[in-house]
Short mmCIF file of C-alpha atoms in Angstrom, two decimals:
data_model
loop_
_atom_site.label_atom_id
_atom_site.label_comp_id
_atom_site.label_asym_id
_atom_site.label_seq_id
_atom_site.Cartn_x
_atom_site.Cartn_y
_atom_site.Cartn_z
CA MET H 2 29.83 -8.70 -10.53
CA SER H 3 29.02 -9.62 -7.06
CA VAL H 4 27.76 -13.36 -6.33
CA LEU H 5 24.37 -11.68 -5.55
CA ASP H 6 24.18 -10.64 -9.20
CA ALA H 7 23.51 -14.29 -9.91
CA LEU H 8 20.39 -13.97 -7.55
CA PHE H 9 18.77 -11.29 -9.73
CA GLN H 10 20.22 -11.96 -13.14
CA PRO H 11 21.22 -15.72 -13.04
CA THR H 12 22.40 -17.71 -16.11
CA GLY H 13 20.43 -20.68 -15.69
CA VAL H 14 17.93 -21.77 -12.96
CA ALA H 15 17.38 -25.16 -11.41
CA VAL H 16 14.29 -25.88 -9.59
CA LEU H 17 14.48 -28.81 -7.29
CA GLY H 18 11.10 -29.99 -6.26
CA ALA H 19 9.64 -28.83 -9.48
CA SER H 20 6.28 -30.48 -10.44
CA ASN H 21 3.30 -30.84 -12.93
CA ASN H 22 0.91 -30.87 -10.03
CA PRO H 23 -0.89 -27.41 -9.49
CA ASP H 24 -1.37 -28.46 -6.02
CA LYS H 25 2.54 -28.33 -5.32
CA ALA H 26 4.62 -25.13 -4.71
CA GLY H 27 7.23 -26.69 -7.17
CA TYR H 28 4.48 -26.17 -9.97
CA TYR H 29 4.34 -22.44 -9.39
CA VAL H 30 8.11 -21.70 -9.36
CA VAL H 31 8.55 -23.31 -12.91
CA LYS H 32 5.29 -21.76 -14.03
CA ASN H 33 6.11 -18.09 -12.72
CA LEU H 34 9.68 -18.42 -14.37
CA ARG H 35 8.18 -19.13 -17.68
CA ASP H 36 5.27 -16.71 -17.45
CA MET H 37 7.81 -13.88 -16.49
CA GLY H 38 9.65 -14.60 -19.57
CA TYR H 39 12.77 -15.51 -18.00
CA PRO H 40 15.24 -15.53 -20.95
CA GLY H 41 17.53 -18.34 -19.62
CA GLU H 42 17.45 -21.88 -19.51
CA ILE H 43 15.06 -23.57 -16.61
CA TYR H 44 16.14 -26.91 -15.37
CA PRO H 45 13.32 -28.80 -13.51
CA VAL H 46 14.56 -31.48 -11.04
CA ASN H 47 12.33 -34.43 -10.35
CA LEU H 48 13.24 -38.12 -9.91
CA ARG H 49 9.97 -39.26 -11.00
CA GLU H 50 9.04 -37.08 -14.14
CA SER H 51 10.85 -36.88 -17.45
CA GLN H 52 9.09 -33.64 -18.36
CA ILE H 53 7.70 -30.69 -16.25
CA GLN H 54 5.23 -28.36 -17.97
CA GLY H 55 6.81 -29.12 -21.27
CA LEU H 56 10.40 -28.83 -20.14
CA ALA H 57 12.94 -31.68 -19.90
CA SER H 58 13.26 -32.70 -16.39
CA TYR H 59 16.44 -34.26 -14.93
CA PRO H 60 16.55 -36.84 -12.00
CA ASN H 61 19.26 -34.94 -9.93
CA LEU H 62 21.50 -31.72 -10.17
CA VAL H 63 24.55 -33.68 -11.62
CA ALA H 64 22.41 -34.50 -14.85
CA ILE H 65 21.75 -30.98 -15.68
CA PRO H 66 23.69 -30.29 -18.87
CA GLY H 67 24.16 -26.67 -18.94
CA MET H 68 25.36 -23.79 -16.66
CA CYS H 69 23.20 -23.19 -13.82
CA GLN H 70 24.02 -20.41 -11.29
CA LEU H 71 20.64 -20.29 -9.33
CA LEU H 72 19.32 -23.26 -7.47
CA VAL H 73 15.61 -23.15 -5.98
CA LEU H 74 14.83 -25.71 -3.28
CA ILE H 75 11.34 -26.27 -3.06
CA MET H 76 11.35 -30.03 -1.70
CA PRO H 77 10.23 -31.10 1.88
CA ALA H 78 12.97 -30.18 4.56
CA GLU H 79 13.74 -33.64 5.42
CA ALA H 80 15.25 -34.20 1.95
CA ILE H 81 17.96 -31.69 2.56
CA TYR H 82 20.74 -34.19 3.51
CA SER H 83 20.51 -36.05 0.20
CA VAL H 84 19.97 -32.71 -1.89
CA MET H 85 23.33 -31.48 -0.26
CA ALA H 86 25.08 -34.34 -1.25
CA ASP H 87 23.99 -34.23 -4.80
CA LEU H 88 24.90 -30.33 -4.68
CA ALA H 89 28.41 -31.35 -3.69
CA ALA H 90 28.64 -33.69 -6.40
CA ARG H 91 27.46 -31.16 -8.95
CA MET H 92 30.12 -28.54 -7.55
CA GLU H 93 32.68 -31.06 -7.88
CA GLN H 94 31.98 -31.42 -11.56
CA GLN H 95 30.61 -28.16 -12.62
CA GLY H 96 31.38 -25.36 -10.05
CA ASP H 97 28.62 -23.19 -11.47
CA ILE H 98 26.04 -22.66 -8.68
CA LYS H 99 26.37 -19.20 -6.95
CA VAL H 100 23.08 -18.77 -5.20
CA ILE H 101 20.57 -21.07 -3.45
CA VAL H 102 16.99 -19.87 -2.81
CA CYS H 103 15.67 -22.35 -0.10
CA ALA H 104 11.93 -21.73 -0.31
CA ALA H 105 11.27 -24.88 2.04
CA SER H 106 10.28 -24.33 5.49
CA GLY H 107 11.04 -26.73 8.56
CA PHE H 108 14.42 -25.51 9.37
CA ALA H 109 15.61 -23.32 12.30
CA GLU H 110 12.37 -21.48 12.77
CA LEU H 111 10.91 -24.71 14.19
CA GLU H 112 13.41 -24.05 17.14
CA ASN H 113 14.19 -27.68 17.69
CA GLU H 114 17.20 -29.68 17.14
CA GLU H 115 16.28 -31.42 13.90
CA GLY H 116 15.28 -27.77 12.50
CA PHE H 117 18.67 -26.60 13.56
CA ARG H 118 20.54 -29.47 12.07
CA ARG H 119 18.84 -29.18 8.65
CA GLN H 120 19.73 -25.72 8.52
CA GLU H 121 23.32 -26.28 9.42
CA CYS H 122 23.56 -28.85 6.71
CA LEU H 123 22.41 -26.52 4.06
CA LEU H 124 24.80 -23.72 5.31
CA GLU H 125 27.98 -26.09 5.66
CA THR H 126 27.72 -27.24 2.24
CA ALA H 127 26.95 -23.79 0.75
CA ARG H 128 29.92 -22.33 2.72
CA HIS H 129 32.12 -25.01 1.59
CA TRP H 130 31.46 -24.37 -2.00
CA GLY H 131 31.31 -20.48 -1.71
CA ILE H 132 27.47 -20.41 -2.42
CA ARG H 133 25.18 -17.74 -1.05
CA VAL H 134 21.84 -18.90 0.42
CA VAL H 135 18.39 -17.09 0.74
CA GLY H 136 16.30 -18.46 3.24
CA PRO H 137 15.27 -20.92 4.35
CA ASN H 138 11.66 -20.40 4.80
CA CYS H 139 11.32 -17.72 2.14
CA ILE H 140 9.42 -17.31 -1.21
CA GLY H 141 12.40 -16.14 -3.22
CA VAL H 142 12.88 -13.26 -5.44
CA ILE H 143 11.48 -11.29 -8.51
CA ASP H 144 13.40 -8.84 -10.94
CA GLN H 145 11.13 -7.24 -13.32
CA GLU H 146 14.19 -5.95 -15.39
CA ASN H 147 15.59 -9.24 -15.85
CA LYS H 148 12.43 -11.43 -15.96
CA VAL H 149 13.24 -13.57 -12.89
CA ASN H 150 10.48 -15.05 -10.51
CA THR H 151 11.47 -17.70 -8.52
CA THR H 152 8.41 -17.40 -6.05
CA PHE H 153 5.66 -20.11 -5.67
CA VAL H 154 2.96 -17.28 -5.39
CA ASP H 155 -0.01 -18.32 -7.75
CA ASN H 156 -0.93 -15.56 -10.13
CA GLY H 157 2.09 -13.73 -9.09
CA LEU H 158 2.92 -10.43 -10.99
CA PRO H 159 1.97 -10.57 -14.60
CA LEU H 160 3.63 -8.52 -17.19
CA HIS H 161 0.12 -7.17 -17.86
CA ALA H 162 -2.40 -6.32 -15.43
CA PRO H 163 -5.93 -7.79 -15.70
CA THR H 164 -8.20 -5.66 -17.86
CA GLY H 165 -11.49 -3.98 -16.69
CA GLU H 166 -13.41 -0.69 -17.16
CA GLN H 167 -10.97 1.39 -19.23
CA ALA H 168 -9.97 5.01 -18.99
CA PRO H 169 -9.96 7.25 -21.92
CA GLY H 170 -6.59 6.98 -23.75
CA VAL H 171 -5.51 3.86 -21.86
CA PRO H 172 -4.96 0.52 -23.76
CA SER H 173 -7.09 -2.31 -23.06
CA THR H 174 -4.16 -4.37 -21.79
CA GLN H 175 -2.38 -2.25 -19.10
CA GLU H 176 1.29 -2.53 -18.42
CA LEU H 177 2.27 -2.28 -14.90
CA ARG H 178 4.04 0.94 -14.17
CA PRO H 179 7.68 0.54 -13.30
CA LEU H 180 8.18 3.10 -10.67
CA GLY H 181 11.55 2.24 -9.05
CA ILE H 182 10.34 0.82 -6.04
CA SER H 183 12.25 -2.27 -4.55
CA LEU H 184 11.15 -4.47 -1.62
CA VAL H 185 12.79 -6.67 1.02
CA SER H 186 10.92 -8.68 3.66
CA GLN H 187 11.43 -11.28 6.15
CA SER H 188 7.73 -12.48 5.55
CA GLY H 189 7.16 -14.37 2.47
CA SER H 190 3.42 -13.98 2.75
CA VAL H 191 3.56 -10.24 3.62
CA ALA H 192 5.84 -9.71 0.75
CA ALA H 193 3.39 -11.50 -1.79
CA MET H 194 0.67 -9.58 -0.36
CA LEU H 195 2.36 -6.49 -1.12
CA LEU H 196 2.90 -7.52 -4.79
CA MET H 197 -0.51 -8.19 -5.17
CA LEU H 198 -1.66 -5.21 -3.65
CA THR H 199 0.43 -2.79 -5.77
CA ALA H 200 -0.87 -5.09 -8.99
CA SER H 201 -4.35 -4.15 -7.95
CA LEU H 202 -3.84 -0.64 -7.89
CA PRO H 203 -6.11 1.53 -10.40
CA GLN H 204 -3.17 1.51 -12.57
CA PRO H 205 -1.27 -1.51 -11.60
CA VAL H 206 2.45 -0.94 -10.44
CA MET H 207 5.52 -3.48 -10.73
CA LEU H 208 8.11 -3.69 -7.84
CA ARG H 209 11.44 -3.40 -9.56
CA LYS H 210 13.10 -5.82 -7.36
CA PHE H 211 11.59 -8.04 -4.58
CA CYS H 212 13.30 -10.34 -2.24
CA SER H 213 12.01 -12.57 0.55
CA ILE H 214 14.66 -13.38 2.93
CA GLY H 215 12.94 -15.72 5.35
CA ASN H 216 15.19 -17.04 8.22
CA MET H 217 18.33 -15.13 7.01
CA ALA H 218 20.64 -17.83 7.56
CA ASP H 219 23.03 -16.43 5.23
CA VAL H 220 21.76 -13.64 2.79
CA ASP H 221 20.30 -10.85 5.11
CA PHE H 222 18.85 -7.52 5.13
CA ILE H 223 22.36 -5.81 4.61
CA ASP H 224 23.23 -7.78 1.40
CA ILE H 225 19.93 -7.15 -0.22
CA LEU H 226 20.15 -3.52 0.78
CA GLU H 227 23.51 -3.01 -0.48
CA HIS H 228 22.41 -4.52 -3.83
CA TYR H 229 19.43 -2.21 -3.91
CA GLU H 230 21.74 0.81 -3.07
CA GLN H 231 23.93 0.05 -6.07
CA ASP H 232 20.88 -0.48 -8.46
CA GLU H 233 20.49 2.82 -10.47
CA GLY H 234 16.84 1.86 -11.17
CA THR H 235 15.88 1.61 -7.41
CA LYS H 236 14.46 4.96 -6.59
CA VAL H 237 12.84 3.82 -3.19
CA ILE H 238 13.17 0.99 -0.79
CA GLY H 239 10.62 -0.73 1.18
CA ILE H 240 11.61 -2.95 4.17
CA TYR H 241 9.30 -5.36 6.14
CA LEU H 242 11.44 -6.01 9.24
CA GLU H 243 10.57 -8.51 12.06
CA GLY H 244 13.95 -8.72 13.84
CA TYR H 245 17.63 -8.41 13.13
CA SER H 246 20.68 -9.17 15.37
CA GLN H 247 22.76 -6.44 13.61
CA GLY H 248 20.70 -3.51 14.37
CA ARG H 249 23.64 -1.12 14.47
CA LYS H 250 24.99 -2.21 11.23
CA LEU H 251 21.54 -2.02 9.80
CA ALA H 252 21.11 1.61 10.97
CA GLU H 253 24.58 2.36 9.56
CA THR H 254 23.63 1.04 6.31
CA LEU H 255 20.42 2.92 6.06
CA GLY H 256 22.22 6.17 7.05
CA ARG H 257 24.28 5.68 4.17
CA ILE H 258 21.33 4.95 1.59
CA THR H 259 18.81 7.39 2.80
CA VAL H 260 21.43 10.13 1.74
CA THR H 261 20.22 9.29 -1.80
CA LYS H 262 17.26 7.23 -1.55
CA PRO H 263 14.02 7.07 0.76
CA VAL H 264 13.85 3.90 2.67
CA VAL H 265 10.27 2.97 4.22
CA VAL H 266 10.39 0.51 6.98
CA LEU H 267 7.45 -1.33 8.40
CA LYS H 268 8.86 -2.79 11.83
CA VAL H 269 6.56 -5.52 13.47
CA GLY H 270 6.88 -6.96 16.93
CA ARG H 271 5.94 -3.70 18.68
CA SER H 272 4.07 -5.63 21.43
CA GLU H 273 5.25 -8.23 23.45
CA ALA H 274 3.02 -10.88 21.95
CA GLY H 275 3.98 -9.67 18.42
CA ALA H 276 7.73 -10.06 19.26
CA LYS H 277 6.92 -13.73 20.17
CA ALA H 278 4.96 -14.24 17.16
CA ALA H 279 8.11 -12.93 15.10
CA ALA H 280 10.31 -15.28 16.86
CA SER H 281 8.27 -18.18 16.09
CA HIS H 282 7.77 -16.99 12.41
CA THR H 283 11.20 -16.49 11.15
CA GLY H 284 13.25 -17.30 14.34
CA SER H 285 14.06 -13.71 14.61
CA LEU H 286 14.42 -11.82 17.92
CA ALA H 287 12.30 -8.80 17.33
CA GLY H 288 14.32 -6.66 19.70
CA SER H 289 12.98 -3.25 21.46
CA TYR H 290 10.66 -1.49 19.05
CA ALA H 291 11.53 1.69 20.76
CA VAL H 292 15.37 1.28 20.06
CA TYR H 293 14.79 0.44 16.73
CA GLU H 294 12.54 3.23 15.97
CA ALA H 295 14.98 5.71 17.49
CA ALA H 296 18.03 4.16 15.34
CA LEU H 297 16.25 3.89 12.42
CA ARG H 298 14.69 7.55 12.50
CA GLN H 299 18.06 9.07 13.31
CA LYS H 300 19.43 7.56 9.98
CA GLY H 301 16.61 8.97 7.96
CA ALA H 302 14.53 5.99 7.63
CA THR H 303 10.77 6.54 7.31
CA LEU H 304 8.78 4.10 9.69
CA VAL H 305 5.33 3.26 9.11
CA HIS H 306 2.63 1.14 11.09
CA SER H 307 0.62 -0.67 8.51
CA MET H 308 0.57 -2.29 5.18
CA ARG H 309 -1.61 0.15 3.67
CA GLU H 310 0.64 3.22 4.94
CA LEU H 311 3.81 1.23 3.70
CA VAL H 312 2.25 1.06 -0.03
CA TYR H 313 1.16 4.50 -0.15
CA THR H 314 4.18 5.97 1.30
CA LEU H 315 6.41 4.17 -1.24
CA LEU H 316 4.14 5.39 -4.00
CA ALA H 317 4.30 9.12 -2.99
CA PHE H 318 8.12 8.87 -2.66
CA ALA H 319 8.33 7.31 -6.10
CA CYS H 320 5.66 9.57 -7.96
CA LEU H 321 6.02 12.96 -6.07
CA PRO H 322 8.68 15.58 -5.74
CA LEU H 323 9.82 15.96 -2.02
CA PRO H 324 8.31 18.99 -0.58
CA PRO H 325 9.93 22.29 -0.69
CA GLY H 326 8.58 23.38 2.80
CA ARG H 327 6.17 22.64 5.51
CA ASN H 328 3.33 24.92 4.39
CA SER H 329 0.38 22.83 3.51
CA PHE H 330 -3.09 23.63 2.30
CA ILE H 331 -6.26 21.29 2.00
CA MET H 332 -8.62 22.03 -0.57
CA THR H 333 -11.93 20.07 -1.00
CA GLN H 334 -14.97 19.87 -3.06
CA THR H 335 -16.64 17.99 -0.11
CA GLY H 336 -16.68 19.48 3.28
CA GLY H 337 -16.92 16.46 5.35
CA MET H 338 -13.88 14.86 4.00
CA GLY H 339 -12.03 18.17 4.03
CA ILE H 340 -12.83 18.32 7.85
CA PHE H 341 -11.69 14.86 8.38
CA ALA H 342 -8.30 15.42 6.41
CA THR H 343 -7.83 18.36 8.34
CA ASP H 344 -8.15 16.53 11.82
CA GLU H 345 -5.71 13.79 10.30
CA THR H 346 -3.03 16.56 9.99
CA GLY H 347 -3.33 17.25 13.74
CA LYS H 348 -1.42 14.06 14.04
CA TYR H 349 1.75 15.34 12.54
CA PRO H 350 3.52 18.39 13.82
CA GLN H 351 5.75 18.35 10.69
CA ILE H 352 2.60 19.70 8.82
CA ASN H 353 2.08 23.19 8.99
CA LEU H 354 -1.47 24.28 7.73
CA ALA H 355 -1.08 27.97 5.90
CA ASN H 356 -3.24 30.17 4.26
CA LEU H 357 -3.09 31.39 0.69
CA THR H 358 -1.70 34.82 -0.08
CA SER H 359 -4.18 37.62 -0.21
CA GLU H 360 -3.55 37.64 -4.03
CA GLY H 361 -4.27 33.75 -4.01
CA GLU H 362 -7.43 34.40 -2.16
CA ALA H 363 -8.68 37.13 -4.74
CA ARG H 364 -8.02 34.71 -7.58
CA LEU H 365 -9.73 31.78 -5.66
CA ARG H 366 -12.74 34.17 -5.00
CA SER H 367 -13.16 35.03 -8.77
CA ALA H 368 -12.83 31.54 -10.15
CA MET H 369 -14.97 29.50 -7.79
CA PRO H 370 -18.83 29.12 -7.28
CA PRO H 371 -20.38 31.79 -4.93
CA MET H 372 -21.05 29.14 -2.21
CA ALA H 373 -17.17 28.37 -1.98
CA THR H 374 -15.62 28.93 1.46
CA TRP H 375 -12.03 29.76 2.52
CA GLY H 376 -10.47 31.45 5.41
CA ARG H 377 -12.58 30.17 8.17
CA ALA H 378 -9.84 27.72 9.23
CA VAL H 379 -6.26 28.04 8.66
CA GLY H 380 -5.02 26.31 5.50
CA TYR H 381 -8.56 25.02 4.44
CA ALA H 382 -10.89 25.92 1.51
CA ASP H 383 -14.03 24.34 0.46
CA ILE H 384 -14.76 24.85 -3.19
CA SER H 385 -18.20 23.24 -2.92
CA VAL H 386 -20.01 20.37 -4.73
CA ALA H 387 -21.22 22.91 -7.48
CA ALA H 388 -17.49 23.07 -8.71
CA SER H 389 -17.46 22.10 -12.28
CA VAL H 390 -14.50 20.49 -14.17
CA LYS H 391 -12.96 23.74 -15.09
CA GLN H 392 -13.02 25.06 -11.36
CA HIS H 393 -11.60 21.73 -10.16
CA ALA H 394 -8.42 22.35 -12.36
CA ALA H 395 -8.39 26.06 -11.63
CA ALA H 396 -8.33 25.56 -7.69
CA VAL H 397 -5.39 23.32 -8.05
CA GLU H 398 -3.59 25.68 -10.36
CA ILE H 399 -4.46 28.60 -7.90
CA ALA H 400 -2.88 26.88 -5.00
CA LEU H 401 0.21 25.57 -6.79
CA ASN H 402 1.03 29.20 -7.80
CA ASP H 403 0.53 30.64 -4.47
CA ALA H 404 3.92 31.61 -2.95
CA ALA H 405 2.70 30.77 0.45
CA ILE H 406 2.01 26.95 -0.26
CA ASP H 407 4.32 24.22 -0.34
CA ASN H 408 2.15 21.17 -0.43
CA LEU H 409 -1.48 20.73 -1.72
CA VAL H 410 -3.82 18.01 -0.48
CA PHE H 411 -6.92 18.08 -2.82
CA LEU H 412 -10.10 15.89 -1.79
CA THR H 413 -13.10 15.25 -4.19
CA VAL H 414 -16.17 13.14 -4.33
CA LEU H 415 -17.11 13.30 -7.78
CA PRO H 416 -20.80 13.75 -8.17
CA SER H 417 -22.72 12.22 -11.32
CA PHE H 418 -22.74 15.58 -13.32
CA ILE H 419 -19.01 15.76 -13.40
CA SER H 420 -17.47 13.90 -16.29
CA GLN H 421 -14.50 11.66 -15.15
CA GLU H 422 -13.10 11.73 -18.42
CA GLU H 423 -12.95 15.75 -18.79
CA LEU H 424 -11.61 16.10 -15.44
CA GLY H 425 -8.83 13.41 -15.90
CA ILE H 426 -7.97 15.18 -18.98
CA ALA H 427 -7.88 18.75 -17.39
CA TRP H 428 -5.84 17.62 -14.34
CA ALA H 429 -3.39 15.53 -16.45
CA HIS H 430 -2.69 18.51 -18.78
CA LEU H 431 -2.09 20.72 -15.75
CA LEU H 432 0.19 18.37 -13.74
CA ALA H 433 1.96 15.95 -16.02
CA PRO H 434 4.67 15.43 -16.05
CA ALA H 435 5.13 17.64 -13.35
CA HIS H 436 3.83 21.20 -12.50
CA PRO H 437 6.61 23.85 -13.09
CA SER H 438 6.10 24.91 -9.19
CA GLY H 439 7.95 21.61 -8.21
CA LYS H 440 5.14 21.06 -5.53
CA PRO H 441 3.60 17.80 -4.71
CA VAL H 442 -0.28 17.28 -4.86
CA TYR H 443 -1.71 14.46 -2.98
CA MET H 444 -4.85 13.93 -4.93
CA VAL H 445 -7.76 12.05 -3.05
CA ILE H 446 -10.49 10.79 -5.38
CA LEU H 447 -13.48 9.20 -3.46
CA ALA H 448 -14.77 6.82 -3.60
CA GLY H 449 -13.97 3.30 -4.36
CA GLY H 450 -14.90 1.60 -8.13
CA TYR H 451 -17.05 4.62 -9.18
CA VAL H 452 -13.92 6.71 -9.72
CA LYS H 453 -11.47 4.09 -10.71
CA GLN H 454 -11.81 5.20 -14.14
CA VAL H 455 -10.41 8.58 -13.66
CA ARG H 456 -7.98 7.30 -10.94
CA ARG H 457 -6.68 4.88 -13.79
CA PHE H 458 -6.31 7.63 -16.32
CA LEU H 459 -4.30 10.09 -14.11
CA GLU H 460 -2.13 7.34 -12.82
CA SER H 461 -1.49 6.24 -16.33
CA GLN H 462 -0.21 9.61 -17.20
CA GLY H 463 2.43 9.25 -14.26
CA LEU H 464 0.48 10.93 -11.49
CA LEU H 465 -0.37 9.61 -8.06
CA THR H 466 -4.14 9.31 -6.59
CA PHE H 467 -4.90 8.36 -3.15
CA GLU H 468 -8.12 6.29 -1.93
CA MET H 469 -8.66 7.83 1.30
CA PRO H 470 -7.81 11.15 3.11
CA GLU H 471 -5.55 9.39 5.60
CA ASP H 472 -3.64 7.99 2.98
CA ALA H 473 -2.51 11.25 1.55
CA VAL H 474 -1.93 13.09 4.74
CA THR H 475 0.12 10.37 6.21
CA ALA H 476 2.18 10.25 2.90
CA LEU H 477 2.60 14.03 3.02
CA ALA H 478 3.82 13.69 6.65
CA HIS H 479 6.29 11.08 5.80
CA MET H 480 7.60 12.95 2.85
CA LEU H 481 8.00 16.14 5.09
CA GLY H 482 10.04 14.18 7.57
CA TYR H 483 12.35 12.80 4.95
CA ALA H 484 12.78 16.18 3.16
CA GLU H 485 13.68 17.78 6.41
CA TYR H 486 16.37 15.08 7.05
CA ARG H 487 17.84 15.49 3.64
CA ARG H 488 18.06 19.40 4.05
CA GLY H 489 19.74 18.84 7.31
CA LEU H 490 22.62 16.67 5.99
#
């Protein structure tokens, strides 16, 4: 076992700065560990309280009676000197702590003498005892498999998503889908937002592993990425990157990982103002975006430019097969959205719009309403608003079975006379668990809460739906880029 195994699967967690006060961050670290169902011992440390949320509390680290491999620091930064003296005393007696998560801020990111002094005090003590440090200025880690949640995010990922309107066949309490997505982020707030966003999808998704690394005083991108690389349950990796001093080493690491796992990177600091903001946030030099982009793309990483793009690209890699080729077809029940999607494909040279074979067009002609149109634009068909549930399903099947088509983007705005339940069942029967063709389908079902029921049902069956055309087209482009990279290895 590596030392970092104690970060994601610790035997005992101590929370220094634990609190009974919901207005304090230390309250939520203890609460989230308990709510997650962490199976080990939780040791709150608070000088003034004998109990924290029903758990026995201890005045200092030395007083903790059992084994404790992970220490979470959530106290004011100015207390670091006394805390490190306390840690040294425990290590002399027990020698059990392997990893520190320093969730406190007020260290090197301040870029002043006192901030640097505090961070050096933390690191000097940790190095002396062979302890790894995550942070400072981070929000910690989550491991869904091992039920670890050291974050102070209120209402962090629950084991079950909030209930709402229910799709047919979906239980009233929905379990979050474990799709094998793991995330590492310099920003705690960005990481927390991504956790909440994935948990708010029609059929909520859990991130397998999550790590906020903050200032990267010790544990950094390479450490976490190598851990994810070795984790068999991690299928795709997401990165929020502000800046990193070892850019060459990062690129080499990604080059090794992307041979088997997609890596999606949101690199910020693209502008001069953004680069300065990154430096003030985690104390990182953002570096030249153009240099990062060229180096990471060369190593097979997928670069995205928005939070939304990051989420949907990760979902696409986790849920869909890699495209077998570039030939793509846009099929729509709503002309306006189909035109918009076609415009979007023009942004990506890797997407090649292609027509159905003559046999495919003949099948479509016989199966669709008489007002359906195709062939007026390359790679585009409008099956018309009159298309029934049966015709929606037939259109998808015809496109997937056509030898000229590798990828299908399907867009529909469901009219009131279409049964969402029947459509969900028809598509799920056709596509789940995977269509024999092995071709990805980028299903866009518009719009908003009105179609949440059918989206939730399809996603509960292991499929992926998109909210907007641009989400689907961008995900297709990124998957095409990665597939071509893999074929060239």
